[in-house]
Amino acid sequence: MSGLTPPPLKDDCFALPPGVDWTPVDEALDRLRAALHPVAAKETVPLFGASGRVLAEPIYARRANPPAPNAAVDGYGFAHKATGEGDVTLPLHPGRAAAGAPFAGMVPEGRALRILTGATLPEGVDTVVLEEDCAVDDSAIAFRGPIKPGANTRRAGEDFEVGQEVLPQGHHLRPPDLALLAAAGMADLPVFRRLRVAVLSTGDELTEPGDAPGPGGIYDANRPMLLSLLQAWGHEIIDLGAQPDDPNAIRAALDKGAEADAILTSGGASAGDEDHISALLTSEGHLTSWRIALKPGRPLALAMWRGTPVFGLPGNPVAAFVCTLIFARPALDLMSGAGWSTPLAVTVPAGFTKSKKPGRREFLRARLTPEGRAEVFPSEGSGRISGLSWADGLVELPDEAMEITLGTPVSYLPYAGFGLAPR
Ligand code: AMP
Ligand code: MG
């Protein structure tokens, strides 16, 4: 029996090691933002299917909306001039105006024409009365006046005019944007080519989902998560697989990844014996920055490999996820031409208590209670993958110390604000 005794657990076992230069989150973000620039070329894609793409040019309307003045309701159209204060009776003019079937003639002053929603206002019509407000027979309509001039009509160009910028360059297209662009007369759109992002997992323990794990094996949880995150963000993915902790295998995978615009790796990013990513990036790449004052997260390696930026994420899935949302997402957005992105944060009352120590930013797995309070996953253990799935977002706690009691305002970052579909 040796005389060795294990070291006692320290009270503050998560304290930052002395003498280490931890980069605050905001500084790391600033550095990233300054270091990167858009890399994607332009291409033209059909409007149908352009959702998720990023506009490479501002779009100016080719057609106004509405293109001509039209009826906002089903009813009867006439010249306002012919109406007065009290009850109004107008003889009916023969014919009707419908959407896509305009009335060809002119409606004489003092007469009313049957008109349907979306129909271009015929000459002689500037006002429409709702059919429900009318008494009608074969030859006339009657309604209570007064009616406002222009009632129930839409002015040409009231939504947007020809030549007006409807969307800026860098806009990330969503389904409602396609409606806007279709209405503006667009059929093809100038967009940035999708960013190509490669994903690599590293670790001798990693087992492909579906395979039988060997001794000490665990399933590769990061790759399915990261690949689908990237797809949700509109990037093209390159799967570099899970590689063992072997510098040659990792080098080969990184070389293949260098064809992409960016590489996300997970695992092996610390400075330990088996941390081959950071070792390789240091000896053969350019490791520019790491050790971010962030929980969960450290270490994060930011490096260049044969000209391609590498985001060396921590292996543990919770930290890998948080670092991807906080660092990789805005960085990739910037590279894709969409511009730097800041996650949506809403201030809500805490539904938990916590005494936060100073020195690093913390992200807690969280979700909203029906009352709108942020509740957090009971365990902060960064190995708890189930907490990621339990959560609908993150609570972001500042670098400084913070005493949180029930009701303390905290910053809640919904997953949806990171481009993930809400439940
Ligand atoms: P590392 O950063 O390589 O030291 O890994 C930190 C922890 O994360 C270890 O417990 C690893 O087994 C685990 N880990 C690394 N990569 C993955 C992965 N792709 N999926 C699940 N766990 C992982
Ligand atoms: Mg490892």
Tab-separated table of C-alpha atoms and ligand atoms in Angstrom:
chain	number	residue	atom	x	y	z
A	1	MET	CA	0.000	0.000	0.000
A	2	SER	CA	1.440	3.365	-0.956
A	3	GLY	CA	1.465	6.276	1.400
A	4	LEU	CA	-0.369	8.434	-1.106
A	5	THR	CA	-3.559	10.106	-0.037
A	6	PRO	CA	-5.863	11.655	-2.561
A	7	PRO	CA	-5.909	15.438	-2.476
A	8	PRO	CA	-8.849	16.890	-0.593
A	9	LEU	CA	-11.684	18.292	-2.620
A	10	LYS	CA	-11.385	22.027	-2.669
A	11	ASP	CA	-14.294	24.156	-1.611
A	12	ASP	CA	-14.088	26.028	-4.826
A	13	CYS	CA	-13.185	23.247	-7.224
A	14	PHE	CA	-14.542	25.180	-10.179
A	15	ALA	CA	-12.374	28.231	-9.474
A	16	LEU	CA	-10.286	29.416	-12.389
A	17	PRO	CA	-6.664	28.306	-12.243
A	18	PRO	CA	-4.334	31.118	-11.169
A	19	GLY	CA	-2.163	32.815	-13.758
A	20	VAL	CA	-4.274	31.736	-16.712
A	21	ASP	CA	-5.428	34.343	-19.109
A	22	TRP	CA	-9.142	33.695	-19.532
A	23	THR	CA	-10.748	35.588	-22.349
A	24	PRO	CA	-14.105	37.096	-21.414
A	25	VAL	CA	-16.971	36.033	-23.694
A	26	ASP	CA	-17.530	39.540	-25.084
A	27	GLU	CA	-13.866	39.935	-25.909
A	28	ALA	CA	-13.813	36.553	-27.627
A	29	LEU	CA	-16.891	37.529	-29.634
A	30	ASP	CA	-15.318	40.861	-30.621
A	31	ARG	CA	-12.163	39.083	-31.678
A	32	LEU	CA	-14.087	36.574	-33.746
A	33	ARG	CA	-16.149	39.251	-35.391
A	34	ALA	CA	-13.079	41.274	-36.312
A	35	ALA	CA	-11.214	38.231	-37.617
A	36	LEU	CA	-13.861	36.940	-40.016
A	37	HIS	CA	-15.458	38.235	-43.184
A	38	PRO	CA	-18.081	37.013	-45.663
A	39	VAL	CA	-16.693	34.287	-47.926
A	40	ALA	CA	-19.673	33.004	-49.893
A	41	ALA	CA	-20.015	33.746	-53.615
A	42	LYS	CA	-23.317	34.837	-55.167
A	43	GLU	CA	-25.736	32.683	-57.111
A	44	THR	CA	-29.290	32.967	-58.384
A	45	VAL	CA	-32.020	30.661	-57.114
A	46	PRO	CA	-35.754	30.399	-57.836
A	47	LEU	CA	-38.049	32.171	-55.396
A	48	PHE	CA	-39.718	28.858	-54.682
A	49	GLY	CA	-37.258	27.102	-52.403
A	50	ALA	CA	-35.318	30.231	-51.430
A	51	SER	CA	-36.398	30.040	-47.794
A	52	GLY	CA	-33.359	29.804	-45.538
A	53	ARG	CA	-31.082	31.509	-48.066
A	54	VAL	CA	-29.378	34.873	-47.573
A	55	LEU	CA	-29.967	37.765	-49.983
A	56	ALA	CA	-26.783	38.811	-51.752
A	57	GLU	CA	-28.285	42.115	-52.916
A	58	PRO	CA	-31.008	44.443	-51.713
A	59	ILE	CA	-34.304	43.776	-53.485
A	60	TYR	CA	-36.247	46.636	-55.072
A	61	ALA	CA	-39.909	46.079	-55.911
A	62	ARG	CA	-40.611	45.575	-59.604
A	63	ARG	CA	-44.314	45.953	-58.982
A	64	ALA	CA	-46.226	47.984	-56.426
A	65	ASN	CA	-48.506	46.386	-53.866
A	66	PRO	CA	-51.285	46.753	-54.590
A	67	PRO	CA	-50.447	47.471	-58.208
A	68	ALA	CA	-53.752	49.328	-58.687
A	69	PRO	CA	-56.364	50.732	-56.278
A	70	ASN	CA	-58.748	47.945	-55.339
A	71	ALA	CA	-61.663	46.917	-53.144
A	72	ALA	CA	-60.877	45.679	-49.629
A	73	VAL	CA	-64.292	44.027	-49.169
A	74	ASP	CA	-67.210	42.574	-51.104
A	75	GLY	CA	-69.798	45.346	-51.623
A	76	TYR	CA	-70.768	48.181	-53.937
A	77	GLY	CA	-68.526	50.856	-55.385
A	78	PHE	CA	-69.392	54.423	-56.366
A	79	ALA	CA	-68.115	57.982	-56.436
A	80	HIS	CA	-68.107	59.434	-52.933
A	81	LYS	CA	-69.204	62.783	-54.322
A	82	ALA	CA	-72.714	61.431	-54.902
A	83	THR	CA	-73.295	60.500	-51.245
A	84	GLY	CA	-74.430	62.705	-48.400
A	85	GLU	CA	-74.949	62.768	-44.636
A	86	GLY	CA	-78.144	60.761	-44.287
A	87	ASP	CA	-79.455	57.626	-45.952
A	88	VAL	CA	-78.010	57.024	-49.380
A	89	THR	CA	-79.833	55.317	-52.242
A	90	LEU	CA	-77.955	54.647	-55.467
A	91	PRO	CA	-79.250	52.954	-58.605
A	92	LEU	CA	-77.239	49.867	-59.614
A	93	HIS	CA	-75.093	50.025	-62.693
A	94	PRO	CA	-75.092	46.825	-64.779
A	95	GLY	CA	-72.076	44.521	-64.557
A	96	ARG	CA	-69.577	43.874	-61.787
A	97	ALA	CA	-65.895	44.123	-60.921
A	98	ALA	CA	-64.065	41.103	-59.494
A	99	ALA	CA	-60.433	40.223	-58.670
A	100	GLY	CA	-58.734	39.432	-61.950
A	101	ALA	CA	-61.865	40.445	-63.897
A	102	PRO	CA	-61.923	44.231	-63.874
A	103	PHE	CA	-64.967	46.220	-65.014
A	104	ALA	CA	-64.085	47.629	-68.408
A	105	GLY	CA	-66.354	50.664	-68.502
A	106	MET	CA	-66.848	53.729	-66.413
A	107	VAL	CA	-69.347	53.981	-63.576
A	108	PRO	CA	-71.413	57.184	-63.934
A	109	GLU	CA	-71.543	59.470	-60.920
A	110	GLY	CA	-74.557	58.679	-58.739
A	111	ARG	CA	-74.553	54.972	-59.597
A	112	ALA	CA	-73.180	51.946	-57.741
A	113	LEU	CA	-71.466	48.854	-59.147
A	114	ARG	CA	-71.244	45.423	-57.599
A	115	ILE	CA	-67.592	44.960	-56.626
A	116	LEU	CA	-65.722	42.087	-54.983
A	117	THR	CA	-62.602	41.977	-52.795
A	118	GLY	CA	-59.411	42.531	-54.730
A	119	ALA	CA	-61.135	43.987	-57.803
A	120	THR	CA	-59.443	46.999	-59.367
A	121	LEU	CA	-61.591	50.070	-58.753
A	122	PRO	CA	-63.234	50.979	-62.066
A	123	GLU	CA	-63.144	54.495	-63.378
A	124	GLY	CA	-65.741	56.516	-61.469
A	125	VAL	CA	-65.394	54.489	-58.237
A	126	ASP	CA	-63.404	55.738	-55.249
A	127	THR	CA	-65.406	54.352	-52.318
A	128	VAL	CA	-66.912	50.970	-51.444
A	129	VAL	CA	-69.710	50.138	-49.036
A	130	LEU	CA	-69.709	46.743	-47.351
A	131	GLU	CA	-72.463	44.489	-48.683
A	132	GLU	CA	-73.608	43.694	-45.123
A	133	ASP	CA	-74.360	47.409	-44.640
A	134	CYS	CA	-76.657	47.573	-47.658
A	135	ALA	CA	-80.261	46.851	-48.495
A	136	VAL	CA	-80.305	45.645	-52.100
A	137	ASP	CA	-82.927	44.938	-54.737
A	138	ASP	CA	-82.679	44.380	-58.491
A	139	SER	CA	-82.207	48.000	-59.320
A	140	ALA	CA	-80.678	49.870	-56.350
A	141	ILE	CA	-78.810	49.790	-53.054
A	142	ALA	CA	-79.476	51.782	-49.897
A	143	PHE	CA	-77.253	52.326	-46.844
A	144	ARG	CA	-76.872	54.701	-43.905
A	145	GLY	CA	-74.560	57.623	-44.595
A	146	PRO	CA	-72.281	59.233	-44.132
A	147	ILE	CA	-69.524	57.040	-45.492
A	148	LYS	CA	-65.877	58.165	-45.496
A	149	PRO	CA	-64.335	58.970	-48.857
A	150	GLY	CA	-62.163	56.049	-49.957
A	151	ALA	CA	-63.789	53.686	-47.433
A	152	ASN	CA	-63.024	49.982	-47.930
A	153	THR	CA	-60.517	50.605	-50.676
A	154	ARG	CA	-56.770	50.111	-50.899
A	155	ARG	CA	-54.573	52.738	-52.462
A	156	ALA	CA	-52.139	51.671	-55.186
A	157	GLY	CA	-48.699	51.244	-53.631
A	158	GLU	CA	-49.976	51.687	-50.079
A	159	ASP	CA	-47.970	48.616	-49.028
A	160	PHE	CA	-44.921	49.345	-51.196
A	161	GLU	CA	-44.172	51.290	-54.364
A	162	VAL	CA	-42.276	50.241	-57.464
A	163	GLY	CA	-38.558	50.736	-56.880
A	164	GLN	CA	-38.850	50.693	-53.112
A	165	GLU	CA	-36.299	48.531	-51.253
A	166	VAL	CA	-38.354	45.733	-49.771
A	167	LEU	CA	-35.506	43.688	-48.242
A	168	PRO	CA	-31.850	44.502	-47.567
A	169	GLN	CA	-28.769	42.574	-48.562
A	170	GLY	CA	-27.888	39.958	-45.956
A	171	HIS	CA	-31.504	39.230	-45.095
A	172	HIS	CA	-32.075	35.630	-44.076
A	173	LEU	CA	-35.183	34.609	-46.017
A	174	ARG	CA	-38.144	33.203	-44.128
A	175	PRO	CA	-41.490	32.043	-45.529
A	176	PRO	CA	-43.227	35.452	-45.120
A	177	ASP	CA	-40.355	37.073	-47.026
A	178	LEU	CA	-41.163	34.848	-49.999
A	179	ALA	CA	-44.709	36.233	-50.003
A	180	LEU	CA	-43.298	39.761	-50.001
A	181	LEU	CA	-40.822	39.032	-52.796
A	182	ALA	CA	-43.428	37.249	-54.934
A	183	ALA	CA	-45.767	40.246	-54.552
A	184	ALA	CA	-42.879	42.524	-55.517
A	185	GLY	CA	-42.579	40.690	-58.828
A	186	MET	CA	-39.485	38.579	-58.114
A	187	ALA	CA	-39.112	35.089	-59.592
A	188	ASP	CA	-35.377	34.524	-59.115
A	189	LEU	CA	-33.295	35.821	-56.270
A	190	PRO	CA	-29.642	36.769	-55.851
A	191	VAL	CA	-28.407	34.853	-52.807
A	192	PHE	CA	-25.124	33.844	-51.272
A	193	ARG	CA	-23.982	30.334	-51.951
A	194	ARG	CA	-24.583	28.198	-48.899
A	195	LEU	CA	-21.683	28.088	-46.499
A	196	ARG	CA	-20.039	24.650	-46.355
A	197	VAL	CA	-19.341	23.566	-42.819
A	198	ALA	CA	-17.533	20.352	-41.897
A	199	VAL	CA	-18.101	18.542	-38.616
A	200	LEU	CA	-15.630	16.226	-36.906
A	201	SER	CA	-15.931	14.326	-33.640
A	202	THR	CA	-12.805	13.056	-31.928
A	203	GLY	CA	-12.251	10.513	-29.213
A	204	ASP	CA	-11.229	6.841	-28.907
A	205	GLU	CA	-14.415	6.247	-26.928
A	206	LEU	CA	-16.801	7.372	-29.649
A	207	THR	CA	-19.156	4.860	-31.186
A	208	GLU	CA	-21.341	5.467	-34.214
A	209	PRO	CA	-25.061	5.426	-33.336
A	210	GLY	CA	-26.291	1.937	-34.173
A	211	ASP	CA	-22.924	0.238	-33.581
A	212	ALA	CA	-22.115	-1.801	-30.482
A	213	PRO	CA	-19.910	0.245	-28.137
A	214	GLY	CA	-16.547	-1.316	-27.239
A	215	PRO	CA	-15.135	-1.211	-23.695
A	216	GLY	CA	-15.523	2.312	-22.377
A	217	GLY	CA	-17.388	3.295	-25.494
A	218	ILE	CA	-20.068	5.961	-25.675
A	219	TYR	CA	-22.171	7.072	-28.579
A	220	ASP	CA	-21.141	10.089	-30.597
A	221	ALA	CA	-23.814	12.526	-29.480
A	222	ASN	CA	-22.228	15.681	-30.863
A	223	ARG	CA	-22.186	14.947	-34.569
A	224	PRO	CA	-25.929	14.382	-35.058
A	225	MET	CA	-26.597	17.499	-32.991
A	226	LEU	CA	-24.079	19.727	-34.743
A	227	LEU	CA	-24.874	18.532	-38.262
A	228	SER	CA	-28.572	19.144	-37.802
A	229	LEU	CA	-27.954	22.531	-36.161
A	230	LEU	CA	-25.945	23.589	-39.182
A	231	GLN	CA	-28.651	22.388	-41.533
A	232	ALA	CA	-31.254	24.317	-39.555
A	233	TRP	CA	-29.090	27.401	-40.095
A	234	GLY	CA	-29.085	26.862	-43.835
A	235	HIS	CA	-25.510	25.653	-44.248
A	236	GLU	CA	-24.283	22.791	-46.387
A	237	ILE	CA	-22.756	20.081	-44.258
A	238	ILE	CA	-19.718	17.877	-44.693
A	239	ASP	CA	-19.568	14.961	-42.277
A	240	LEU	CA	-15.985	14.125	-41.323
A	241	GLY	CA	-17.140	11.321	-39.049
A	242	ALA	CA	-15.853	10.381	-35.622
A	243	GLN	CA	-12.088	9.904	-35.560
A	244	PRO	CA	-10.004	8.227	-32.875
A	245	ASP	CA	-7.490	10.172	-30.808
A	246	ASP	CA	-4.828	9.630	-33.402
A	247	PRO	CA	-3.041	12.634	-34.891
A	248	ASN	CA	-2.808	11.031	-38.333
A	249	ALA	CA	-6.524	10.270	-38.515
A	250	ILE	CA	-7.394	13.734	-37.253
A	251	ARG	CA	-4.951	15.394	-39.643
A	252	ALA	CA	-6.482	13.543	-42.594
A	253	ALA	CA	-9.988	14.525	-41.519
A	254	LEU	CA	-9.002	18.166	-41.018
A	255	ASP	CA	-7.377	18.184	-44.451
A	256	LYS	CA	-10.628	16.969	-45.976
A	257	GLY	CA	-12.481	19.564	-43.901
A	258	ALA	CA	-10.239	22.285	-45.291
A	259	GLU	CA	-12.330	22.103	-48.500
A	260	ALA	CA	-15.172	23.550	-46.465
A	261	ASP	CA	-15.577	27.182	-45.432
A	262	ALA	CA	-15.337	26.268	-41.752
A	263	ILE	CA	-14.743	23.226	-39.580
A	264	LEU	CA	-16.412	22.415	-36.279
A	265	THR	CA	-14.595	19.827	-34.209
A	266	SER	CA	-15.590	18.515	-30.832
A	267	GLY	CA	-13.426	16.860	-28.215
A	268	GLY	CA	-9.710	16.945	-27.682
A	269	ALA	CA	-9.538	20.700	-27.355
A	270	SER	CA	-7.944	20.876	-23.900
A	271	ALA	CA	-4.253	20.645	-23.213
A	272	GLY	CA	-4.222	17.044	-21.962
A	273	ASP	CA	-2.356	13.976	-23.209
A	274	GLU	CA	-5.140	12.901	-25.540
A	275	ASP	CA	-6.119	16.337	-26.702
A	276	HIS	CA	-4.917	15.907	-30.239
A	277	ILE	CA	-6.994	18.644	-31.769
A	278	SER	CA	-5.344	21.371	-29.762
A	279	ALA	CA	-1.934	19.729	-30.156
A	280	LEU	CA	-2.288	19.522	-33.936
A	281	LEU	CA	-3.751	22.988	-34.256
A	282	THR	CA	-0.853	24.331	-32.248
A	283	SER	CA	1.914	22.491	-34.101
A	284	GLU	CA	0.558	22.515	-37.666
A	285	GLY	CA	-2.182	25.107	-37.699
A	286	HIS	CA	-2.538	28.523	-36.173
A	287	LEU	CA	-4.215	28.435	-32.821
A	288	THR	CA	-5.328	32.000	-32.295
A	289	SER	CA	-7.410	32.024	-29.177
A	290	TRP	CA	-8.828	29.747	-26.588
A	291	ARG	CA	-9.783	29.434	-22.921
A	292	ILE	CA	-12.924	31.461	-22.732
A	293	ALA	CA	-14.329	32.479	-19.378
A	294	LEU	CA	-17.539	30.615	-19.929
A	295	LYS	CA	-19.490	27.856	-18.249
A	296	PRO	CA	-20.171	25.390	-19.709
A	297	GLY	CA	-17.628	25.735	-22.407
A	298	ARG	CA	-13.991	25.880	-21.748
A	299	PRO	CA	-11.910	25.030	-23.605
A	300	LEU	CA	-12.742	26.458	-26.983
A	301	ALA	CA	-10.006	26.445	-29.606
A	302	LEU	CA	-10.207	28.955	-32.422
A	303	ALA	CA	-7.675	28.216	-35.099
A	304	MET	CA	-6.847	28.178	-38.774
A	305	TRP	CA	-6.181	24.908	-40.582
A	306	ARG	CA	-4.828	25.279	-44.128
A	307	GLY	CA	-6.726	28.540	-44.447
A	308	THR	CA	-10.001	27.284	-43.010
A	309	PRO	CA	-11.232	28.495	-39.631
A	310	VAL	CA	-11.655	25.760	-37.058
A	311	PHE	CA	-13.966	26.010	-34.097
A	312	GLY	CA	-12.540	23.492	-31.678
A	313	LEU	CA	-15.508	22.820	-29.441
A	314	PRO	CA	-15.328	21.044	-26.098
A	315	GLY	CA	-16.189	17.348	-26.234
A	316	ASN	CA	-18.902	17.372	-23.716
A	317	PRO	CA	-22.196	17.758	-25.545
A	318	VAL	CA	-23.630	20.466	-23.282
A	319	ALA	CA	-20.538	22.628	-23.674
A	320	ALA	CA	-20.313	21.833	-27.390
A	321	PHE	CA	-23.918	22.943	-27.866
A	322	VAL	CA	-23.563	26.183	-25.889
A	323	CYS	CA	-20.302	27.115	-27.604
A	324	THR	CA	-21.847	26.435	-30.997
A	325	LEU	CA	-24.821	28.687	-30.277
A	326	ILE	CA	-22.789	31.459	-28.714
A	327	PHE	CA	-19.662	31.489	-30.895
A	328	ALA	CA	-20.054	29.398	-34.018
A	329	ARG	CA	-23.485	30.659	-34.982
A	330	PRO	CA	-22.699	34.387	-35.261
A	331	ALA	CA	-19.329	33.593	-36.820
A	332	LEU	CA	-20.879	31.367	-39.490
A	333	ASP	CA	-23.638	33.913	-40.085
A	334	LEU	CA	-20.990	36.546	-40.706
A	335	MET	CA	-19.111	34.264	-43.101
A	336	SER	CA	-22.339	33.363	-44.922
A	337	GLY	CA	-23.087	37.003	-45.741
A	338	ALA	CA	-26.009	37.263	-43.312
A	339	GLY	CA	-24.009	39.470	-40.955
A	340	TRP	CA	-23.120	38.969	-37.325
A	341	SER	CA	-26.077	37.731	-35.311
A	342	THR	CA	-26.990	38.408	-31.723
A	343	PRO	CA	-29.399	35.995	-30.067
A	344	LEU	CA	-32.816	37.158	-28.976
A	345	ALA	CA	-32.778	37.727	-25.209
A	346	VAL	CA	-35.825	38.493	-23.108
A	347	THR	CA	-35.740	39.520	-19.475
A	348	VAL	CA	-37.958	37.318	-17.327
A	349	PRO	CA	-38.275	36.689	-13.586
A	350	ALA	CA	-36.147	33.820	-12.272
A	351	GLY	CA	-37.978	30.713	-11.165
A	352	PHE	CA	-34.836	29.498	-9.378
A	353	THR	CA	-32.257	30.642	-6.870
A	354	LYS	CA	-28.507	30.729	-7.346
A	355	SER	CA	-25.463	32.409	-5.973
A	356	LYS	CA	-23.290	33.004	-9.000
A	357	LYS	CA	-19.561	33.506	-8.555
A	358	PRO	CA	-17.682	36.192	-10.449
A	359	GLY	CA	-15.196	35.531	-13.224
A	360	ARG	CA	-17.062	33.940	-16.072
A	361	ARG	CA	-20.255	34.018	-18.085
A	362	GLU	CA	-22.678	31.196	-17.338
A	363	PHE	CA	-25.365	29.634	-19.465
A	364	LEU	CA	-27.967	27.480	-17.758
A	365	ARG	CA	-30.324	25.095	-19.503
A	366	ALA	CA	-33.703	26.693	-18.994
A	367	ARG	CA	-37.299	26.889	-20.060
A	368	LEU	CA	-40.279	29.085	-19.272
A	369	THR	CA	-42.948	28.075	-16.800
A	370	PRO	CA	-46.568	28.786	-17.769
A	371	GLU	CA	-46.259	31.936	-15.598
A	372	GLY	CA	-43.339	33.164	-17.697
A	373	ARG	CA	-40.566	32.492	-15.173
A	374	ALA	CA	-37.313	30.887	-16.225
A	375	GLU	CA	-36.820	27.537	-14.552
A	376	VAL	CA	-33.473	25.801	-14.882
A	377	PHE	CA	-32.518	22.155	-15.227
A	378	PRO	CA	-31.992	20.764	-11.721
A	379	SER	CA	-28.415	19.682	-12.456
A	380	GLU	CA	-25.752	21.973	-13.873
A	381	GLY	CA	-23.568	18.909	-14.573
A	382	SER	CA	-22.214	19.462	-18.027
A	383	GLY	CA	-22.466	15.754	-18.842
A	384	ARG	CA	-26.247	15.862	-18.523
A	385	ILE	CA	-27.307	15.667	-22.142
A	386	SER	CA	-30.922	15.165	-21.064
A	387	GLY	CA	-30.943	18.749	-19.750
A	388	LEU	CA	-30.264	20.088	-23.240
A	389	SER	CA	-33.307	18.313	-24.532
A	390	TRP	CA	-35.400	19.257	-21.467
A	391	ALA	CA	-34.648	22.930	-22.049
A	392	ASP	CA	-36.240	25.361	-24.505
A	393	GLY	CA	-33.481	27.909	-24.143
A	394	LEU	CA	-30.644	29.206	-22.001
A	395	VAL	CA	-30.454	31.613	-19.112
A	396	GLU	CA	-27.419	33.850	-19.545
A	397	LEU	CA	-25.775	35.055	-16.355
A	398	PRO	CA	-23.264	37.930	-16.489
A	399	ASP	CA	-19.502	37.605	-15.962
A	400	GLU	CA	-19.882	39.269	-12.578
A	401	ALA	CA	-21.244	37.736	-9.394
A	402	MET	CA	-25.015	37.619	-9.149
A	403	GLU	CA	-27.365	36.722	-6.333
A	404	ILE	CA	-30.515	35.268	-7.843
A	405	THR	CA	-33.661	34.778	-5.819
A	406	LEU	CA	-37.167	33.959	-7.033
A	407	GLY	CA	-38.305	36.828	-9.231
A	408	THR	CA	-34.853	38.313	-9.940
A	409	PRO	CA	-34.851	39.495	-13.566
A	410	VAL	CA	-32.664	37.217	-15.698
A	411	SER	CA	-31.859	37.087	-19.375
A	412	TYR	CA	-33.573	34.210	-21.191
A	413	LEU	CA	-32.393	33.188	-24.649
A	414	PRO	CA	-35.007	30.937	-26.271
A	415	TYR	CA	-33.705	28.192	-28.564
A	416	ALA	CA	-36.055	29.649	-31.180
A	417	GLY	CA	-33.955	32.823	-31.144
A	418	PHE	CA	-31.001	30.712	-32.243
A	419	GLY	CA	-32.973	29.484	-35.216
A	420	LEU	CA	-34.129	26.235	-33.611
A	421	ALA	CA	-37.742	25.258	-34.077
A	422	PRO	CA	-39.833	25.817	-30.948
A	423	ARG	CA	-41.713	22.889	-29.479
B	1	AMP	P1	-12.718	15.868	-24.414
B	1	AMP	O1	-13.014	17.280	-24.762
B	1	AMP	O2	-12.252	15.101	-25.595
B	1	AMP	O3	-11.807	15.786	-23.258
B	1	AMP	O4	-14.083	15.215	-23.983
B	1	AMP	C1	-14.790	15.690	-22.845
B	1	AMP	C2	-15.934	14.757	-22.530
B	1	AMP	O5	-16.864	14.767	-23.592
B	1	AMP	C3	-15.521	13.314	-22.381
B	1	AMP	O6	-16.322	12.743	-21.369
B	1	AMP	C4	-15.847	12.698	-23.712
B	1	AMP	O7	-16.093	11.322	-23.657
B	1	AMP	C5	-17.091	13.461	-24.093
B	1	AMP	N1	-17.259	13.540	-25.526
B	1	AMP	C6	-16.347	13.940	-26.421
B	1	AMP	N2	-16.834	13.899	-27.657
B	1	AMP	C7	-18.095	13.450	-27.553
B	1	AMP	C8	-19.119	13.181	-28.498
B	1	AMP	N3	-18.944	13.390	-29.812
B	1	AMP	N4	-20.312	12.725	-28.046
B	1	AMP	C9	-20.506	12.512	-26.709
B	1	AMP	N5	-19.578	12.780	-25.784
B	1	AMP	C10	-18.385	13.218	-26.184
B	2	MG	MG	-11.454	13.269	-26.013
